[in-house]
Short mmCIF file of C-alpha atoms and ligand atoms in Angstrom, two decimals:
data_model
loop_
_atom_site.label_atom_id
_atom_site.label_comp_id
_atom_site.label_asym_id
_atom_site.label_seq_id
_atom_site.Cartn_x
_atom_site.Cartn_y
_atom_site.Cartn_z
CA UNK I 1 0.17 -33.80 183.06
CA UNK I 2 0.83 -36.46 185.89
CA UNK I 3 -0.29 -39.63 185.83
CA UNK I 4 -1.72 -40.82 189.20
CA UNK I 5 -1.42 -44.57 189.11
CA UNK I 6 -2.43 -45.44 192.61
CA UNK I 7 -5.84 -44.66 194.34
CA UNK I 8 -5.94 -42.53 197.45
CA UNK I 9 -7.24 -43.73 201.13
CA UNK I 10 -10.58 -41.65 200.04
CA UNK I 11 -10.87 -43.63 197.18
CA UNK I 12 -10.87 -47.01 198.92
CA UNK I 13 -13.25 -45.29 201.65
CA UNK I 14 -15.73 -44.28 198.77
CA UNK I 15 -15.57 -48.12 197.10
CA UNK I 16 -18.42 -49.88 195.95
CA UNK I 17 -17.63 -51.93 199.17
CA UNK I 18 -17.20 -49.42 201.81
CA UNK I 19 -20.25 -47.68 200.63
CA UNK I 20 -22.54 -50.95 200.82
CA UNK I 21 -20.64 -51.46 204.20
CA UNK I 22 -22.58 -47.53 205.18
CA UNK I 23 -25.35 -48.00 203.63
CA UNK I 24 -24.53 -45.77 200.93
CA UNK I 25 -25.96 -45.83 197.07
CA UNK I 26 -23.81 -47.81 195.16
CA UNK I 27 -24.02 -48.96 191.52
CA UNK I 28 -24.14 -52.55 191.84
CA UNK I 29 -24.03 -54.87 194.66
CA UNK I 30 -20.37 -55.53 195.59
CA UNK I 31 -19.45 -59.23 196.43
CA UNK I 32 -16.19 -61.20 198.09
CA UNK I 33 -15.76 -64.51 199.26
CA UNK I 34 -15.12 -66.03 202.30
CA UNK I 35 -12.18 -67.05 202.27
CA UNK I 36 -11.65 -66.65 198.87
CA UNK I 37 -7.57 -66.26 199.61
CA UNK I 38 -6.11 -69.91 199.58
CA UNK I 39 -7.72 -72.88 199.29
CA UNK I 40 -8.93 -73.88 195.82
CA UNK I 41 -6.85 -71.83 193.91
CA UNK I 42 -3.82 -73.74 192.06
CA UNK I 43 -1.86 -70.58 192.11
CA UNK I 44 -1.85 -70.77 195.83
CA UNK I 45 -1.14 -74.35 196.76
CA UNK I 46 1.87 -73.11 194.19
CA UNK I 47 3.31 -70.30 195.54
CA UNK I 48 2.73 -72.31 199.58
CA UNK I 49 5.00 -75.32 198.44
CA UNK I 50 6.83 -76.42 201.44
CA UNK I 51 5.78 -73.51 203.49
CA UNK I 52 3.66 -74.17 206.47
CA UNK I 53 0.42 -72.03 207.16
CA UNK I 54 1.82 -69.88 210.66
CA UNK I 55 5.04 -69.10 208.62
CA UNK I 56 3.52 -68.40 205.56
CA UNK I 57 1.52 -66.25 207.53
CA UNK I 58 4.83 -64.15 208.35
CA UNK I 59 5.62 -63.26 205.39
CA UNK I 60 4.81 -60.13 203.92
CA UNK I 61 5.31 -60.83 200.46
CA UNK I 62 3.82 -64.09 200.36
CA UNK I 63 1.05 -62.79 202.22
CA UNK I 64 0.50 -59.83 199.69
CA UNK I 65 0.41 -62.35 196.84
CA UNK I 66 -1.85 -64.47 198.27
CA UNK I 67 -4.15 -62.15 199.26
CA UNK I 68 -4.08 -60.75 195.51
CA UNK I 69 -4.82 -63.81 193.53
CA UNK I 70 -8.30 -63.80 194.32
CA UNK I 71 -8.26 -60.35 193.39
CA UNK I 72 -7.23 -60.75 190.01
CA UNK I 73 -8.63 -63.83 189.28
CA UNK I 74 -12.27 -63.34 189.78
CA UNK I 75 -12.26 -59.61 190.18
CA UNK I 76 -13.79 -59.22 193.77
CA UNK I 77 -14.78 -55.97 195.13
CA UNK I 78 -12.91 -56.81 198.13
CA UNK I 79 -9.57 -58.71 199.20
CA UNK I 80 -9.29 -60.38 202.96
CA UNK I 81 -6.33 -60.56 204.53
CA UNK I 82 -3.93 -64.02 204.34
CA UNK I 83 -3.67 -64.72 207.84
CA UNK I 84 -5.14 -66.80 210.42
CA UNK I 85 -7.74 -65.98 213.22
CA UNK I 86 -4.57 -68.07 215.47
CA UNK I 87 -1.90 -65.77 214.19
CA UNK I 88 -2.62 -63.03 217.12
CA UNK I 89 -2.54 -65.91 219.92
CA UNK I 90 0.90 -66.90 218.71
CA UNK I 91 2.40 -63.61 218.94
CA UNK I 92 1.00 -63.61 222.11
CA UNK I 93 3.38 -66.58 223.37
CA UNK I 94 0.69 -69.45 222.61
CA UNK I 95 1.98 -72.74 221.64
CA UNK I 96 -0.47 -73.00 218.01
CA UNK I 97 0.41 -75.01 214.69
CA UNK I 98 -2.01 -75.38 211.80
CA UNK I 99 -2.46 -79.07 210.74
CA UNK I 100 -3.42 -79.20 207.23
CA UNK I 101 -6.82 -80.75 206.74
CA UNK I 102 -7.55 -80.50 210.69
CA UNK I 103 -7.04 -76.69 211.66
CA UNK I 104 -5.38 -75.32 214.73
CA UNK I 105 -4.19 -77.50 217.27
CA UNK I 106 -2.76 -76.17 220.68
CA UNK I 107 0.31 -77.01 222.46
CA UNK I 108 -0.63 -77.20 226.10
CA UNK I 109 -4.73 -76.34 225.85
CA UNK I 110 -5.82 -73.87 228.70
CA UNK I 111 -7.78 -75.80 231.80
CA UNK I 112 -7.05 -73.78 234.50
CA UNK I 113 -7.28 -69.77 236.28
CA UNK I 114 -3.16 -70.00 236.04
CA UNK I 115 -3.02 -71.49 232.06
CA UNK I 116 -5.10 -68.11 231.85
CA UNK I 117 -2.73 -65.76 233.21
CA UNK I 118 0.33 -67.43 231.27
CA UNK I 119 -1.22 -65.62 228.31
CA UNK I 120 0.35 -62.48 227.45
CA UNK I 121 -1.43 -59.56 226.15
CA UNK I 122 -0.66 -59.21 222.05
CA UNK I 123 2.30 -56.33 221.43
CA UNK I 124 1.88 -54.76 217.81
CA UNK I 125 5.66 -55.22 217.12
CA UNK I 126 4.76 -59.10 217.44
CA UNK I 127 2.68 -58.87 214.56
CA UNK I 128 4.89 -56.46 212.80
CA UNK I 129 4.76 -58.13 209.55
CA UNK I 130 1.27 -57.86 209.40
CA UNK I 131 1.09 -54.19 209.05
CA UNK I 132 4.10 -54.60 206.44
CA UNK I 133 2.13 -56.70 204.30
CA UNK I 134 -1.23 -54.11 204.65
CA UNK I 135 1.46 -51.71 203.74
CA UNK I 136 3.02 -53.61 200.77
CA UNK I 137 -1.03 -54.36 199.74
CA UNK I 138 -2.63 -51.26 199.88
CA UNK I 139 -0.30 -50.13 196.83
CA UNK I 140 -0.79 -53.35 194.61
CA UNK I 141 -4.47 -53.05 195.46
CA UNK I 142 -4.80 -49.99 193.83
CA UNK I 143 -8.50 -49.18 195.14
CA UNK I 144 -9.43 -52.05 196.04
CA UNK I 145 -10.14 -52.17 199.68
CA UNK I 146 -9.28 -54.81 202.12
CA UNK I 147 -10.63 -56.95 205.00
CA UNK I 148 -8.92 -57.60 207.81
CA UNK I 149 -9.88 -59.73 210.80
CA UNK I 150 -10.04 -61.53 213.65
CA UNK I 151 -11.59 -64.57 215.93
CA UNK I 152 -14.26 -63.92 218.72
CA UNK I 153 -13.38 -64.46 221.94
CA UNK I 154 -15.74 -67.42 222.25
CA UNK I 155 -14.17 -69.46 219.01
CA UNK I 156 -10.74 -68.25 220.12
CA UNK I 157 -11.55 -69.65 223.73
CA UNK I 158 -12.92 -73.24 222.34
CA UNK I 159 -9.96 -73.70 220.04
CA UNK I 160 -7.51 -73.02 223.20
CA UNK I 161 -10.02 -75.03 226.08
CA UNK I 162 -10.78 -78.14 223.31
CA UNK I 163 -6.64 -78.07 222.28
CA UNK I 164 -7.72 -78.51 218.38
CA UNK I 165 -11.11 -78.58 216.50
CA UNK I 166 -14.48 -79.82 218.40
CA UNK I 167 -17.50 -80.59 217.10
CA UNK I 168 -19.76 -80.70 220.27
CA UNK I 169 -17.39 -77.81 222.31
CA UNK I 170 -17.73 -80.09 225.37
CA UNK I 171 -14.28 -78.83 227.31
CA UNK I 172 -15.25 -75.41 226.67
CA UNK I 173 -19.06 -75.40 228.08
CA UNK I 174 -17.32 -77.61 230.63
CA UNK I 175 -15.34 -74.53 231.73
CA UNK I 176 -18.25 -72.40 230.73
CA UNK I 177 -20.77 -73.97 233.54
CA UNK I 178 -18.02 -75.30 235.78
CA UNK I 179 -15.77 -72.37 236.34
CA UNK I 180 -17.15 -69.49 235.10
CA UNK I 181 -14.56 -67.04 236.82
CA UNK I 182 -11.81 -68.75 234.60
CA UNK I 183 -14.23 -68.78 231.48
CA UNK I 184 -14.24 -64.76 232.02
CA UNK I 185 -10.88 -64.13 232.63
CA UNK I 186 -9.81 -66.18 229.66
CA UNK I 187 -12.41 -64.39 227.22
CA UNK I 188 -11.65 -61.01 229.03
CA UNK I 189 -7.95 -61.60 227.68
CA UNK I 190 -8.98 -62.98 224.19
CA UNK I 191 -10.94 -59.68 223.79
CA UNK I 192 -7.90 -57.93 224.16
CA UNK I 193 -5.75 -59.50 222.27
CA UNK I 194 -9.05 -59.59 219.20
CA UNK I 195 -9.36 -56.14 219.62
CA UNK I 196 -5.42 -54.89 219.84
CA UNK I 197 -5.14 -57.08 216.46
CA UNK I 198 -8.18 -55.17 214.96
CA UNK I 199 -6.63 -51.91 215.81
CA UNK I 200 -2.75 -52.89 214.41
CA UNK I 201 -4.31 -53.85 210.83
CA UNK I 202 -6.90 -50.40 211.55
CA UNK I 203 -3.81 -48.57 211.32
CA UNK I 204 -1.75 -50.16 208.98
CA UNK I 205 -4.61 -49.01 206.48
CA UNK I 206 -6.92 -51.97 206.07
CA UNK I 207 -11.05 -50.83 204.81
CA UNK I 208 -13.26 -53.14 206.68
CA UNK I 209 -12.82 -55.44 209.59
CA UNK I 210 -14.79 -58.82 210.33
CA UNK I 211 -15.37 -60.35 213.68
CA UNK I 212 -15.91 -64.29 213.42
CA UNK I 213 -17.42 -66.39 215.40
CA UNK I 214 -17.36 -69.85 213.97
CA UNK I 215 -18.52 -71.65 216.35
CA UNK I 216 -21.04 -69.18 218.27
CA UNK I 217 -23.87 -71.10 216.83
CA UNK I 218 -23.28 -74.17 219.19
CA UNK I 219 -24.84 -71.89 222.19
CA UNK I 220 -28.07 -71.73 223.12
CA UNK I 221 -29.25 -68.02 222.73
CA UNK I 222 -29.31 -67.66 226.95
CA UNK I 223 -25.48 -69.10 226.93
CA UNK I 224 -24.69 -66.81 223.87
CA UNK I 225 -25.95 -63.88 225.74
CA UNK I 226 -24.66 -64.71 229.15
CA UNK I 227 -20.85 -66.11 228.28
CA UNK I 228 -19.82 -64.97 224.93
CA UNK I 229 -21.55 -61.54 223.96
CA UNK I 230 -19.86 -59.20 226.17
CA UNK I 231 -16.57 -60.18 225.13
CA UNK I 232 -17.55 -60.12 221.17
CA UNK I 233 -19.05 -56.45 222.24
CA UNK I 234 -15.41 -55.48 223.91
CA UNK I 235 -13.37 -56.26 220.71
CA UNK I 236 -15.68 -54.98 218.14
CA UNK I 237 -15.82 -51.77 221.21
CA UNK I 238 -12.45 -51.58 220.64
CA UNK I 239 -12.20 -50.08 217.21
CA UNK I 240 -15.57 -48.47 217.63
CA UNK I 241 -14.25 -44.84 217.49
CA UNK I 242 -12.45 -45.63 214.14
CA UNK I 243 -14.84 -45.37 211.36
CA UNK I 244 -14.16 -48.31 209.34
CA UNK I 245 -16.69 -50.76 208.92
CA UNK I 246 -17.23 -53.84 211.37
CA UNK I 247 -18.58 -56.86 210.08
CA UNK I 248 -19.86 -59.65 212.78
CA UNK I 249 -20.24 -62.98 211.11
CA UNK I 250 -20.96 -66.14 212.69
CA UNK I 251 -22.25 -69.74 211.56
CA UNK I 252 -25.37 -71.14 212.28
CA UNK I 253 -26.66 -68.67 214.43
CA UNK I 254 -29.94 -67.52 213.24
CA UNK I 255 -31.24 -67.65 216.56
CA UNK I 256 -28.75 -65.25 217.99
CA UNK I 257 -28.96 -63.10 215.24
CA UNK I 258 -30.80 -60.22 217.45
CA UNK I 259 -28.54 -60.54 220.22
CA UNK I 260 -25.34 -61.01 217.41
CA UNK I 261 -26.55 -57.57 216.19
CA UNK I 262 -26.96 -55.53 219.38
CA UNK I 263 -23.41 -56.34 220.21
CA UNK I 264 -23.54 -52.96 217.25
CA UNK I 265 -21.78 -53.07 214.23
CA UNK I 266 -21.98 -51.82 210.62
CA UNK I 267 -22.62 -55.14 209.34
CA UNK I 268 -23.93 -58.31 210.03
CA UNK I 269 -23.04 -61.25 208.59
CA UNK I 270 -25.77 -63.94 207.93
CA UNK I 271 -24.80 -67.33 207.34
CA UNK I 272 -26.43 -69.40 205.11
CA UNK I 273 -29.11 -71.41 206.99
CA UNK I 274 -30.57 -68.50 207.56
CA UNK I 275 -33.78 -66.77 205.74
CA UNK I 276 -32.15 -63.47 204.63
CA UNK I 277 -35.46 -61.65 204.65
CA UNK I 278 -35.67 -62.74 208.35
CA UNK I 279 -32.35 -61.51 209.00
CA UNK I 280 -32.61 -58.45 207.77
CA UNK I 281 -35.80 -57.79 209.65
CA UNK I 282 -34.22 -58.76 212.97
CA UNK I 283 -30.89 -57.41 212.67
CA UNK I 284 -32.11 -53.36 212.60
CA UNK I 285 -30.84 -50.60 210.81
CA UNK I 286 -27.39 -52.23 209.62
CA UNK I 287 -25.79 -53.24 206.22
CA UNK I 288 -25.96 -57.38 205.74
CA UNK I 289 -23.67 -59.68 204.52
CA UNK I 290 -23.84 -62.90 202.82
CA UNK I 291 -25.12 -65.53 202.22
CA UNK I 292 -25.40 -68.12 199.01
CA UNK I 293 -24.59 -71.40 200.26
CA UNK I 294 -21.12 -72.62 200.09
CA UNK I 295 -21.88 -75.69 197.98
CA UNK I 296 -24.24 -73.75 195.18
CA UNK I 297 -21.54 -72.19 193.31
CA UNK I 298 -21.02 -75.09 191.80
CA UNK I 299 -24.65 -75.90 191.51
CA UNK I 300 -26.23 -75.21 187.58
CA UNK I 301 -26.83 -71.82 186.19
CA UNK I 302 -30.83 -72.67 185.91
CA UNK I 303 -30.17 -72.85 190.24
CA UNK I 304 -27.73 -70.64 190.56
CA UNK I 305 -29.41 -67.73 188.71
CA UNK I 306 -32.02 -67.58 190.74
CA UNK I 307 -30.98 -68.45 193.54
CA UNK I 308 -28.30 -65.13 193.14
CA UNK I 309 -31.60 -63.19 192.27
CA UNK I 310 -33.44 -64.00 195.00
CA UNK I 311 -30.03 -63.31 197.43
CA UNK I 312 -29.73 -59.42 195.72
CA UNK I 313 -33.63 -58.69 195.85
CA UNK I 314 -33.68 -59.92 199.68
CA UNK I 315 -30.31 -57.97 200.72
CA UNK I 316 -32.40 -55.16 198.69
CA UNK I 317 -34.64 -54.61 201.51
CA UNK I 318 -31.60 -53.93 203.81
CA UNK I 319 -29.62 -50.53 204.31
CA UNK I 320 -26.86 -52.09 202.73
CA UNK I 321 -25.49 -55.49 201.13
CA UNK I 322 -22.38 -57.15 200.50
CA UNK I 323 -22.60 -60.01 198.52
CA UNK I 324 -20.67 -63.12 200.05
CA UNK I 325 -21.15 -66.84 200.38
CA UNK I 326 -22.45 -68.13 204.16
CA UNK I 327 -20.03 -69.51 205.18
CA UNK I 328 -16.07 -69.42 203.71
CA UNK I 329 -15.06 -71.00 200.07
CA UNK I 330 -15.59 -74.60 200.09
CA UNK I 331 -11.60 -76.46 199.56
CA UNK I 332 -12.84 -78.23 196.77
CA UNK I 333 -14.67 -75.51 195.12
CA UNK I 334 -14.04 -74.79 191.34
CA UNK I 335 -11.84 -71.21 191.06
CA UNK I 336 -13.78 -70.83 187.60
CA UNK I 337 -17.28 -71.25 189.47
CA UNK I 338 -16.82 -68.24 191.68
CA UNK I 339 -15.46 -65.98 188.91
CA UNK I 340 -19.02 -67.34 187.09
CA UNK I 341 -21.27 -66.16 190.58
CA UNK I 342 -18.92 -63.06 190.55
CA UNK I 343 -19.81 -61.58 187.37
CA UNK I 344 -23.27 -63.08 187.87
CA UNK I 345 -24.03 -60.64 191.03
CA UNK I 346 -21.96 -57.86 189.46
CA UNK I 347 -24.86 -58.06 186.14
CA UNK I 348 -27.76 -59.15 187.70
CA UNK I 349 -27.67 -56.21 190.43
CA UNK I 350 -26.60 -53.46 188.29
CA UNK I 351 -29.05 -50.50 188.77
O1 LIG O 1 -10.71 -65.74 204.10
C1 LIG O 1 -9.55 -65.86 203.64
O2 LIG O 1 -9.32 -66.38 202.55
C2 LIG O 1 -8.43 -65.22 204.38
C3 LIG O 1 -7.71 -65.98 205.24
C4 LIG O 1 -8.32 -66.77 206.38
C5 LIG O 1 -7.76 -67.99 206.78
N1 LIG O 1 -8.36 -68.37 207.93
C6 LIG O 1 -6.65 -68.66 206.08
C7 LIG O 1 -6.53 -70.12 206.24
C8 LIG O 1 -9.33 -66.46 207.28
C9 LIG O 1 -10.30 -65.28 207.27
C10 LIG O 1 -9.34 -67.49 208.26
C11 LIG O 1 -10.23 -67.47 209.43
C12 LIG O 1 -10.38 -68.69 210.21
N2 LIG O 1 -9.42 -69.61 210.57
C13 LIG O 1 -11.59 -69.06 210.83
C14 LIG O 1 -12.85 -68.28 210.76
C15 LIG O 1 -13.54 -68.45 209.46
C16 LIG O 1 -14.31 -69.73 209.31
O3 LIG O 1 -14.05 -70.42 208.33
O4 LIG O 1 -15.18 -70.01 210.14
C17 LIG O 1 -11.36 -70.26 211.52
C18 LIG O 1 -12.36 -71.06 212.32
C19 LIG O 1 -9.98 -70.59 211.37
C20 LIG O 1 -9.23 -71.73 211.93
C21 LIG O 1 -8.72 -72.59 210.83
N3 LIG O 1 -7.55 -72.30 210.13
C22 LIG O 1 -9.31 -73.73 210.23
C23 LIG O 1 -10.58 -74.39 210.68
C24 LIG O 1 -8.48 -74.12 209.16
C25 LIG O 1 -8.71 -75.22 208.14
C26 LIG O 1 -7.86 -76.42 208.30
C27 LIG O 1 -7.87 -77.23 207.01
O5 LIG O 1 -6.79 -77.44 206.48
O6 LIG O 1 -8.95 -77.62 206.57
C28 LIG O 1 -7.39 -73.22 209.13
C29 LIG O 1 -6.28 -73.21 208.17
C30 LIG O 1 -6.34 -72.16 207.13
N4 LIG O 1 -6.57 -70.84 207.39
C31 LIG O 1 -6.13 -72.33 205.74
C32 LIG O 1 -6.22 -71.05 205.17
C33 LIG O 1 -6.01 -70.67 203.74
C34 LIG O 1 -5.82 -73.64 205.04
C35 LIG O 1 -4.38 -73.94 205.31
C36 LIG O 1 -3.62 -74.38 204.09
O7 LIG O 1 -3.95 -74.00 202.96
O8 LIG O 1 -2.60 -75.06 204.32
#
């Protein structure tokens, strides 16, 4: 008799996650974080002594082990990708470094038609060691399927226009109102690039992919519609024909949710300012993600209970749901507190 001690691609496309993903039955609500890969864990901040994030980010084994510690600590239905939504502009030939406690900052920040057409377009080989670490992870995941991702054009753009994090985005509606021609061509590009990166961890074997757009919420619904959603729709229409899931996830956008959603994917994700019940109403016949509040997985079991309840009877009412937080894993967050909320949605939604 032979042992078979790995699980096939059908079995990660029949998952507990996949199927939520379709809109398929599924025994019990299946939940991931956010992410879940780095931050709080002290097996993490171990293993990325001395390493900084971008380079860490190249290297396939380290990537593969970070990506499965959240696996096997708090037993996930899903693992996400180690990587960075600025890893794809710096294979691209963008001048990017990731300051610890800041975020991405950016060499020479793009102002001008001809700082657009200095970016390249994003060749696969340059992000070789991507697909080697989807490689190296879809045998130690054993089943267990995996997320991969990228930015939206519009939080790619504001990152590159602002040089660094913004909270008020002024450069970028600047360019926006100002010189909407260059606000095009740049987006047109970051589409690209979004949706070549999509495609390169499509085919090096990854379940699900997830579109975010941080900062989306920051437009008005008549900006979101006239600036950022046609580029959104051309990377998400680039894996389109694939099959595998799309998630679209941005924060604080409840009122762009219907526009968010006719950009057409699987799965939206709903951040956590917004009424789920409302969401799922608006967002049509798709699969939901989301959305407990960052900072209530630490919060006490006679909230948290509940307020898990309430998430999985809500989410109920949609074609599908995937469990998640609304936004990503606070960096302070106690690991032990989301292995408590995973087993909590894992019991409490068991049919
Ligand atoms: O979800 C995961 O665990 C997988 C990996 C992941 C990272 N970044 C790793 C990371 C994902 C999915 C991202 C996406 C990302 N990166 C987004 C979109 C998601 C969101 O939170 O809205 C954004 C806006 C970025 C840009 C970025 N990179 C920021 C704002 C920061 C935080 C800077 C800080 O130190 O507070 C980063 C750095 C980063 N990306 C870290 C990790 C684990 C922390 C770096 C470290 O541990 O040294």
């Amino acid at each position: 008799m032979r042992l078979f001690l790995t699980m096939s691609a059908e079995d990660v496309n029949e998952s507990v996650f996949v199927r939520a993903c379709r809109g398929q039955d599924v025994p019990y609500t299946p939940v991931w974080f956010m992410r879940q890969a780095g931050r709080s864990l002290p097996e993490y901040r171990k293993v990325r002594e001395g390493i900084p994030m971008l380079e860490a980010c190249q290297q396939p084994d380290l990537v593969c082990e970070i990506t499965m510690q959240p696996v096997r600590r708090h037993g996930v239905d899903a693992a996400v990708l180690f990587s960075d939504i600025v890893v794809p502009l710096m294979a691209a030939g963008v001048g990017v470094d990731i300051v610890a406690g800041t975020g991405p900052v950016i060499e020479s920040p793009i102002r001008t038609m001809s700082d657009v057409d200095k970016i390249a377009e994003l060749d696969p080989a340059h992000v070789s060691y991507v697909s080697e670490a989807i490689a190296l992870l879809r045998t130690e995941l054993n089943g267990t399927p995996l997320v991969g991702f990228a930015g939206a054009p519009f939080t790619l753009a504001s990152y590159l226009v602002e040089g660094g994090p913004s909270r008020h985005h002024a450069k970028t509606k600047a360019m926006m109102y100002g010189a909407p021609d260059v606000w095009h061509a740049l987006c047109t590009k970051l589409a690209a690039i979004a949706g070549t990166f999509l495609q390169v961890q499509i085919d090096a074997g990854v379940a699900a992919v997830q579109l975010f757009d941080s900062w989306a919420g920051s437009l008005s619904l008549p900006d979101y519609e006239r600036y950022a959603m046609r580029h959104s729709a051309a990377a998400l229409g680039a894996v389109a024909d694939t099959g595998v899931p799309r998630i679209h996830f941005g924060v604080g956008t409840g009122h762009l949710l219907s526009s968010m959603a006719q950009v057409g994917t699987e799965v939206m994700g709903i951040d956590w300012r917004t009424s789920l019940t409302d969401a799922v109403e608006r967002v049509g016949d798709r699969a939901v993600q989301g959305n407990l509040d960052p900072a209530a997985v630490e919060a006490p079991p006679e909230f948290l209970e509940p307020e898990i309840r309430r998430i999985l009877s809500d989410g109920a009412a949609a074609k599908g749901h995937v469990f998640n937080l609304g936004h990503g894993v606070l960096p302070d967050t106690d690991p032990e507190a989301l292995t408590r909320v995973t087993a909590m949605v894992h019991e409490l939604s068991r049919r």
